[in-house]
């Protein structure tokens, strides 16, 4: 029986990378949990409230998006709509072309990764430079992010020092302070030379039209200081109804993403610079990106659009900790990626139909989600979708279940199986000539059979 692609990738992962991912995610998850319970009496109530706010957003996009557009335009922002990734890239290119711009500096934005903006612009002679340190290292290594918040969680400082030496950024030195200083020195001139600064958007308030950006490095502020044009790529689901909702969501985002009370830089951007401001972008554009989100909204998995990209579900997931982000073969890894990536793939869903199976369904992803997304339920719905649509990858690594289904639906057969189940304790399972069982037990052991005792207990328990 063939292994699932994610299993095969995990098996090939070098032990030091697996250990790096495991320790980093485990540490952040533990700090996040302590911080939330130290600071709030009932964090779960806050998560559920935040979930209701975001659910309200995705169920009312038809009214909130026009409201946000009207407020943005009233604030002097030019609003664009991009139904597809191609449209979003073309919109950025069109804005740059109209200004005669050739140099762009980017703050971290997962949407730009999703639409593959950088290669699009580079093919057309534009320079698009990442300024988030992790994303900058990803760019010079021609690599891909492996975590939503920490894109280089799979790299160690020795690898980064080697990359910097190769790119002429200094002799080999793997001290984090030296690496950071060298990146800062290189990027500082790039900010000053850039024509356009591009950011994402963590939230947009439909009430005021404010764009909210959160970063820890301050690079988004540099992206908006010197360039004359600011472009924000924002998914259509990134709205909040009111400014007051940001108080809750920003508190949960900082703690869930990086175990901080609040991210170091939280910016509220109302529009281009005013006539009285000495610096800042003269133009501001917001590009609302759909790229499959409308189809997700119409699906049985619409709750995934509540996601605020904190990465908490990655940090707690036992599958992600063992496999790392690249195993998911998409921009969005981990539990959220196992739901979102196949859905955003549209007609290419069968190519990622194995991802919903990359879960033990332990429920930890739901328990840590700051907007209470029922990820295990969504994974089950997508498993059913893959099975129903006959996606070949949805069945990789799955033993034939017809016999089990027949037995489980026949009470007499089920009772007989439970009664005879103890026989399995005396048979070496590796010697049973059933290939799917041999494949499964090659890396696992079965627990001792203890079935049947529940019925006996239920029958003999004293009645109240």
XYZ file of C-alpha atoms in Angstrom:
464
model
C 0.000 0.000 0.000
C 1.471 3.356 -1.069
C 2.223 6.030 1.514
C 0.497 9.382 1.385
C 2.733 12.090 -0.169
C 3.001 13.897 3.158
C 4.184 10.682 4.856
C 6.818 10.181 2.187
C 8.066 13.761 2.627
C 8.149 13.436 6.406
C 10.174 10.239 6.124
C 12.759 12.035 3.975
C 13.091 15.038 6.304
C 16.559 15.289 7.885
C 16.377 14.704 11.669
C 17.888 18.115 12.481
C 15.200 19.941 10.485
C 12.438 17.914 12.107
C 13.875 18.681 15.535
C 14.151 22.390 14.688
C 10.517 22.568 13.584
C 9.336 20.525 16.573
C 11.138 22.554 19.229
C 10.198 25.908 17.716
C 6.501 25.123 17.339
C 6.281 23.438 20.734
C 7.899 26.389 22.483
C 5.630 28.957 20.857
C 2.527 26.910 21.573
C 3.392 26.562 25.263
C 4.101 30.294 25.620
C 0.862 31.130 23.826
C -1.165 28.947 26.173
C 0.441 30.399 29.306
C 0.031 33.964 28.094
C -3.652 33.581 27.271
C -4.561 31.925 30.570
C -2.388 34.343 32.578
C -4.060 37.380 31.041
C -7.683 36.333 30.587
C -10.163 34.559 32.842
C -11.740 32.650 29.979
C -9.763 32.694 26.699
C -12.194 30.224 25.164
C -15.015 32.719 25.498
C -12.869 35.295 23.696
C -12.084 32.831 20.910
C -15.737 32.052 20.454
C -16.646 35.746 20.369
C -13.946 36.403 17.778
C -15.229 33.449 15.776
C -18.745 34.891 15.775
C -17.406 38.255 14.569
C -15.530 36.672 11.674
C -18.447 34.366 10.853
C -20.658 37.469 10.678
C -18.155 38.949 8.232
C -18.092 36.025 5.830
C -21.891 35.747 5.914
C -22.290 39.452 5.141
C -19.552 40.121 2.616
C -22.196 41.277 0.136
C -22.847 44.357 2.286
C -19.550 44.774 4.151
C -17.335 44.829 1.062
C -19.258 47.719 -0.597
C -19.228 49.531 2.750
C -15.465 49.102 3.053
C -14.962 50.208 -0.550
C -16.991 53.383 0.040
C -14.998 54.266 3.176
C -11.666 53.553 1.508
C -12.557 55.773 -1.445
C -13.746 58.518 0.893
C -10.306 58.301 2.541
C -8.597 58.833 -0.828
C -7.761 55.184 -1.502
C -8.140 53.702 -4.982
C -9.896 50.324 -4.785
C -9.380 47.489 -7.264
C -11.071 44.091 -7.497
C -9.150 41.007 -8.592
C -11.261 37.885 -9.255
C -8.171 35.759 -9.998
C -4.479 35.590 -9.149
C -3.675 36.733 -12.688
C -5.947 39.744 -12.267
C -4.276 40.664 -8.957
C -0.781 40.460 -10.431
C -1.897 42.443 -13.482
C -3.392 45.119 -11.217
C -0.070 45.571 -9.376
C 1.825 45.651 -12.669
C -0.661 48.134 -14.123
C -0.266 50.526 -11.191
C 3.527 50.343 -11.460
C 3.452 50.751 -15.236
C 1.236 53.822 -15.010
C 3.781 55.489 -12.710
C 6.819 54.383 -14.686
C 7.854 52.411 -11.608
C 10.321 49.538 -11.831
C 11.320 48.901 -8.202
C 9.016 47.513 -5.515
C 9.715 46.613 -1.885
C 7.411 44.146 -0.162
C 6.344 43.677 3.396
C 5.303 40.160 4.346
C 2.057 39.159 2.674
C 0.794 35.609 2.200
C -1.565 36.746 -0.549
C 1.398 37.796 -2.709
C 2.852 34.308 -2.204
C -0.518 32.800 -3.093
C -0.770 34.703 -6.394
C 2.983 34.315 -7.146
C 3.451 38.053 -7.584
C 7.241 38.201 -7.481
C 7.920 35.895 -10.473
C 5.107 37.665 -12.358
C 6.784 41.056 -11.925
C 10.311 39.759 -12.514
C 9.258 38.275 -15.864
C 8.178 41.789 -16.854
C 11.441 43.425 -15.875
C 10.340 44.699 -12.466
C 12.326 44.336 -9.247
C 10.279 42.979 -6.334
C 12.299 42.660 -3.148
C 11.180 41.006 0.077
C 12.016 43.061 3.181
C 10.795 40.747 5.947
C 14.004 39.019 7.053
C 12.597 35.522 6.740
C 11.028 36.216 3.356
C 14.264 37.907 2.194
C 16.203 34.737 3.006
C 13.564 32.665 1.220
C 13.946 34.907 -1.835
C 17.738 34.751 -2.093
C 17.594 30.967 -1.624
C 14.816 30.569 -4.248
C 12.947 28.657 -1.568
C 9.343 28.685 -0.323
C 7.939 29.604 3.112
C 7.245 26.625 5.349
C 5.235 28.433 8.032
C 2.627 31.181 7.795
C 4.277 33.410 10.408
C 7.877 32.112 10.444
C 8.730 31.320 6.828
C 12.233 29.986 7.572
C 11.359 27.756 10.502
C 12.998 24.927 8.519
C 16.385 26.686 8.302
C 19.131 27.074 10.868
C 21.481 30.018 11.236
C 24.404 28.146 9.632
C 22.433 27.731 6.425
C 21.467 31.408 6.513
C 25.074 32.498 7.046
C 26.119 30.390 4.068
C 23.432 32.042 1.921
C 24.574 35.528 2.959
C 28.188 34.671 2.122
C 27.131 33.308 -1.276
C 25.161 36.500 -2.049
C 28.098 38.737 -1.158
C 26.534 40.118 2.012
C 29.637 39.446 4.081
C 32.009 36.724 5.157
C 30.568 33.666 6.859
C 29.191 34.595 10.257
C 26.256 32.811 11.839
C 25.710 35.203 14.743
C 22.036 36.279 14.557
C 22.944 39.896 15.338
C 25.425 40.006 12.443
C 22.971 38.398 10.033
C 20.274 40.886 10.998
C 22.598 43.890 10.709
C 23.815 42.845 7.282
C 20.263 42.406 6.025
C 19.341 45.811 7.433
C 22.320 47.497 5.750
C 21.452 45.900 2.399
C 17.742 46.665 2.566
C 18.042 50.254 3.781
C 19.163 51.535 0.369
C 16.508 49.447 -1.356
C 13.780 51.234 0.596
C 15.113 54.590 -0.547
C 15.389 53.487 -4.178
C 11.954 51.858 -4.391
C 9.093 53.414 -6.347
C 6.356 51.327 -4.747
C 5.818 49.782 -1.308
C 3.583 46.722 -1.182
C 1.974 45.284 1.936
C -0.769 42.873 2.810
C -3.518 43.726 5.245
C -4.360 41.898 8.467
C -7.704 43.647 8.727
C -9.768 46.369 7.064
C -12.523 48.029 9.052
C -15.728 48.358 7.060
C -16.751 51.100 9.475
C -13.795 53.454 8.960
C -11.868 52.064 5.996
C -8.724 51.727 8.140
C -6.140 49.197 6.954
C -4.419 47.409 9.840
C -0.902 45.993 9.514
C 0.946 44.043 12.208
C 4.667 43.255 11.997
C 7.545 42.625 14.367
C 10.387 44.013 12.290
C 9.043 47.408 11.310
C 9.821 46.765 7.668
C 6.297 47.686 6.583
C 6.894 51.194 7.974
C 10.012 51.543 5.838
C 8.026 50.256 2.837
C 5.599 53.135 3.358
C 8.084 55.885 4.236
C 10.059 56.585 1.055
C 8.043 55.100 -1.868
C 5.425 57.382 -3.363
C 2.912 54.603 -3.957
C 1.458 52.119 -1.471
C -0.309 49.003 -2.739
C -2.077 46.682 -0.300
C -3.055 43.170 -1.387
C -5.955 42.028 0.778
C -8.114 38.916 0.659
C -11.824 39.734 0.478
C -12.422 38.000 3.810
C -10.053 40.226 5.810
C -12.755 42.622 6.994
C -14.031 43.487 10.431
C -17.380 45.231 10.781
C -16.290 47.870 13.325
C -13.116 49.453 14.647
C -13.949 48.188 18.151
C -13.678 44.580 16.892
C -9.949 45.159 16.382
C -9.403 45.354 20.140
C -10.332 41.714 20.520
C -8.807 40.388 17.309
C -5.434 42.119 17.740
C -5.136 40.794 21.295
C -5.799 37.258 20.098
C -3.622 37.577 16.996
C -0.440 38.640 18.822
C -0.753 35.971 21.496
C -1.733 33.203 19.070
C 0.889 33.948 16.409
C 4.066 34.739 18.340
C 3.074 34.515 22.012
C 3.274 38.294 22.431
C 0.773 40.544 24.144
C 0.798 42.643 21.006
C 2.965 42.639 17.908
C 5.757 45.214 18.033
C 4.346 47.370 15.242
C 0.598 47.786 14.789
C -0.233 50.331 12.099
C -3.614 51.857 11.332
C -3.516 53.370 7.844
C -6.351 55.606 6.765
C -5.142 56.619 3.302
C -2.347 58.350 1.383
C -0.411 61.101 3.119
C -2.216 64.338 3.790
C -0.906 67.676 2.426
C 0.469 68.523 5.862
C 2.507 65.321 6.215
C 6.163 65.628 5.099
C 6.551 61.984 4.019
C 4.487 59.008 2.988
C 2.821 57.591 -0.114
C 1.075 60.063 -2.406
C -1.107 57.256 -3.742
C -2.664 54.329 -1.937
C -4.287 51.383 -3.674
C -6.136 48.459 -2.096
C -6.545 45.366 -4.268
C -9.230 43.033 -2.952
C -8.259 39.509 -4.024
C -10.869 36.790 -4.520
C -8.881 33.989 -6.213
C -11.313 31.235 -5.279
C -12.627 32.641 -2.012
C -16.125 33.099 -3.434
C -16.198 29.383 -4.241
C -15.011 28.615 -0.703
C -17.811 30.827 0.607
C -20.340 28.735 -1.315
C -18.891 25.443 -0.034
C -19.521 23.452 3.136
C -16.172 24.699 4.447
C -16.833 28.429 4.485
C -15.763 28.683 8.144
C -12.133 28.461 7.016
C -12.485 32.039 5.739
C -12.511 33.197 9.377
C -8.758 32.494 9.477
C -6.571 35.430 10.562
C -3.287 33.680 9.592
C -1.787 33.361 13.077
C -0.287 29.898 12.572
C -1.365 28.610 16.000
C -2.879 25.493 14.427
C 0.472 24.729 12.781
C 2.345 25.058 16.056
C 0.155 22.553 17.875
C -0.357 20.051 15.050
C 1.489 16.716 15.532
C 1.508 16.171 11.765
C 3.037 19.580 10.978
C 5.666 19.117 13.698
C 6.811 15.886 12.080
C 6.447 16.811 8.412
C 7.155 20.604 8.308
C 5.461 23.029 5.940
C 6.906 22.011 2.575
C 5.233 18.629 2.899
C 1.905 20.334 2.181
C 2.984 21.376 -1.352
C 1.147 24.695 -1.122
C 1.471 28.223 0.226
C -0.693 27.503 3.266
C 0.652 24.551 5.309
C -0.585 22.841 8.438
C -4.204 22.199 9.406
C -5.471 25.469 7.924
C -3.622 24.685 4.701
C -5.019 21.162 4.590
C -8.444 22.780 4.317
C -7.763 26.039 2.482
C -5.256 24.915 -0.137
C -7.412 22.186 -1.755
C -10.372 24.565 -1.780
C -8.437 27.445 -3.370
C -7.068 25.001 -5.937
C -10.489 24.936 -7.623
C -10.440 22.464 -10.517
C -7.023 21.264 -9.318
C -8.617 20.000 -6.095
C -7.782 16.341 -6.913
C -4.047 17.219 -6.889
C -4.285 18.220 -3.204
C -7.074 15.835 -2.175
C -4.667 13.941 0.094
C -4.031 16.961 2.360
C -7.263 16.639 4.393
C -6.017 13.203 5.400
C -2.882 14.741 6.940
C -4.501 14.869 10.354
C -5.055 12.621 13.323
C -8.310 14.538 14.005
C -7.129 15.090 17.575
C -8.906 18.453 17.630
C -5.967 20.488 18.947
C -6.130 22.824 15.936
C -9.687 23.783 16.839
C -8.829 24.237 20.511
C -6.097 26.810 19.787
C -7.750 28.625 16.879
C -8.350 32.266 17.930
C -11.475 32.405 15.762
C -12.744 28.938 16.711
C -12.661 27.342 13.263
C -13.917 23.723 13.465
C -10.969 22.463 11.418
C -11.451 18.725 12.170
C -15.036 18.929 10.910
C -13.894 20.700 7.739
C -11.206 18.071 7.158
C -13.844 15.342 7.350
C -16.047 17.193 4.861
C -13.138 17.478 2.439
C -12.269 13.799 2.877
C -15.851 13.042 1.894
C -15.572 15.409 -1.071
C -12.424 13.669 -2.268
C -14.015 10.254 -1.908
C -17.283 11.323 -3.544
C -15.512 12.911 -6.499
C -13.221 9.919 -6.921
C -9.979 11.834 -6.488
C -7.221 9.195 -6.660
C -5.035 10.966 -4.068
C -7.913 10.930 -1.591
C -7.541 7.152 -1.356
C -3.752 6.871 -1.163
C -2.736 5.014 1.956
C -6.285 3.938 2.735
C -6.831 0.190 3.194
C -10.029 -1.377 1.785
C -12.776 -0.517 4.240
C -15.684 -2.394 2.619
C -15.439 -5.381 4.992
C -15.249 -3.149 8.040
C -18.239 -1.076 6.855
C -20.315 -4.230 6.299
C -19.437 -5.571 9.745
C -20.052 -2.250 11.484
C -23.508 -1.979 9.930
C -24.561 -5.502 10.996
C -25.133 -5.716 14.798
C -24.796 -9.503 14.922
C -21.543 -9.526 12.983
C -20.224 -6.638 15.102
C -20.947 -8.467 18.380
C -19.307 -11.622 17.061
C -16.222 -9.644 16.032
C -15.981 -8.055 19.468
C -16.289 -11.443 21.133
C -13.562 -12.940 18.962
C -11.365 -9.870 18.953
C -9.188 -11.101 21.821
C -7.775 -13.733 19.482
C -5.785 -10.969 17.788
C -3.718 -10.573 20.978
C -2.228 -14.022 20.393
C -1.469 -13.675 16.660
C 1.691 -11.906 15.416
C 0.038 -9.296 13.196
C 3.132 -8.961 11.012
C 2.598 -12.546 9.888
C -0.996 -11.996 8.726
C -0.836 -12.100 4.861
C -2.929 -8.977 4.335
C -0.811 -6.302 2.528
C -2.614 -3.210 3.876
C -2.210 -4.523 7.456
C 1.443 -5.406 6.871
C 2.104 -1.920 5.475
C 0.311 -0.245 8.380
C 2.060 -2.288 11.058
C 5.493 -1.805 9.486
C 5.823 1.452 11.423
C 3.159 1.010 14.105
C 2.019 -1.499 16.703
C -1.517 -2.371 17.648
C -2.587 -1.830 21.248
C -3.815 -4.811 23.207
C -7.390 -5.702 22.305
C -9.802 -4.815 25.110
C -13.075 -4.620 23.175
C -16.363 -5.932 24.488
C -16.070 -4.824 28.099
C -18.176 -1.698 27.603
C -21.341 -3.658 26.776
C -20.773 -5.858 29.832
C -20.232 -2.816 32.012
C -23.309 -1.089 30.600
C -25.476 -4.145 31.174
C -24.383 -4.714 34.762
C -24.171 -1.140 35.995
C -26.618 -0.310 38.795
C -29.692 1.595 37.699
C -30.439 4.920 39.345
